[in-house]
Coordinates of C-alpha atoms in Angstrom, one line a residue:
X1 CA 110.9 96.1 171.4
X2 CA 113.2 96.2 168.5
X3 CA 114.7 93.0 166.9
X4 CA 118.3 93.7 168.6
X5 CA 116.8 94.2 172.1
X6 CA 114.9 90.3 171.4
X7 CA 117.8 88.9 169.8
X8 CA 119.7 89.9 173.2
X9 CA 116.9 88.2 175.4
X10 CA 116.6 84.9 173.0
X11 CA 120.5 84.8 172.6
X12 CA 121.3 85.1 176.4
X13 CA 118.1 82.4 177.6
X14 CA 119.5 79.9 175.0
X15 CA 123.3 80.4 176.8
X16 CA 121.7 79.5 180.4
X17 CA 119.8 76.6 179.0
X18 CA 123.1 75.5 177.5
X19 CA 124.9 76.1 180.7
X20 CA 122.5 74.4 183.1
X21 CA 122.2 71.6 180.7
X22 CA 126.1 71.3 181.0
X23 CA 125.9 71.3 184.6
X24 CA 123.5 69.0 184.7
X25 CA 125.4 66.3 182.6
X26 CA 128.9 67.0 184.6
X27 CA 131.0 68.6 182.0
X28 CA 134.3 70.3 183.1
X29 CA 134.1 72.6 185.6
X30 CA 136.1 75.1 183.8
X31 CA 133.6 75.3 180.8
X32 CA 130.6 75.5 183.2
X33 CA 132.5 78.4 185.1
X34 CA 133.4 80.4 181.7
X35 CA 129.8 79.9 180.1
X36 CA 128.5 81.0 183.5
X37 CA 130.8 84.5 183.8
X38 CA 130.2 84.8 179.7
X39 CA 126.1 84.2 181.0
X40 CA 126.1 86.7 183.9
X41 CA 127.8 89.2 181.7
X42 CA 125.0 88.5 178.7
X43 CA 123.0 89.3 181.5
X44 CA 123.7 92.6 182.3
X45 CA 124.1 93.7 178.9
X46 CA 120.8 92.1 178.0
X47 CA 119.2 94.2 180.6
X48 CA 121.0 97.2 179.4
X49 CA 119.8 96.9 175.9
X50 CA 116.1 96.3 177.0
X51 CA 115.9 99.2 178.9
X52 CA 117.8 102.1 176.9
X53 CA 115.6 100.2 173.7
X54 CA 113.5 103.2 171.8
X55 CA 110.3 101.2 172.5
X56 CA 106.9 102.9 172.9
X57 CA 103.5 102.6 172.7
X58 CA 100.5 103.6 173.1
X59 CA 98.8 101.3 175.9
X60 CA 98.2 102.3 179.4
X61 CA 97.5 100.7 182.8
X62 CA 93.4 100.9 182.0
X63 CA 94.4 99.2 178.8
X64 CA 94.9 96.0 181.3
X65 CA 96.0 93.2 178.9
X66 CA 96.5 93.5 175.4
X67 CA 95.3 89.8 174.8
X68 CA 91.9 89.8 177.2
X69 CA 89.6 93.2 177.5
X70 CA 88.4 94.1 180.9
X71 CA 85.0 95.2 179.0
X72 CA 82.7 92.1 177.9
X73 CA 83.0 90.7 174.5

């Protein structure tokens, strides 16, 4: 993925950490409500972004994981 389609996912996690921490710790209702509308909207846009991103590559389904090889080291 590109850096704008990251930035999106890292920007709208650290928004929903925030918000549940705020919820957590009882602040106002009306900030928890606004962070949680601003969240749902990150969201969606978020999703957006990550799905219309240029991204491709060159790995398939036999590939299995990058990280661990189906065939024996």
């Amino acid at each position: 993925m590109r850096k704008w389609a990251m930035f999106w996912v890292i920007a709208t996690t650290m928004v929903l950490v925030i918000l549940a921490i705020m919820a957590a710790i009882n602040f106002p209702f009306n900030w928890v409500f606004y962070l949680t509308v601003v969240g749902q909207l990150m969201v969606i846009y978020m999703v957006y972004r990550v799905l219309t991103d240029d991204y491709t590559t060159n790995k398939t389904f036999e590939d299995f994981y990058e990280d661990h090889s189906i065939e024996g080291d």
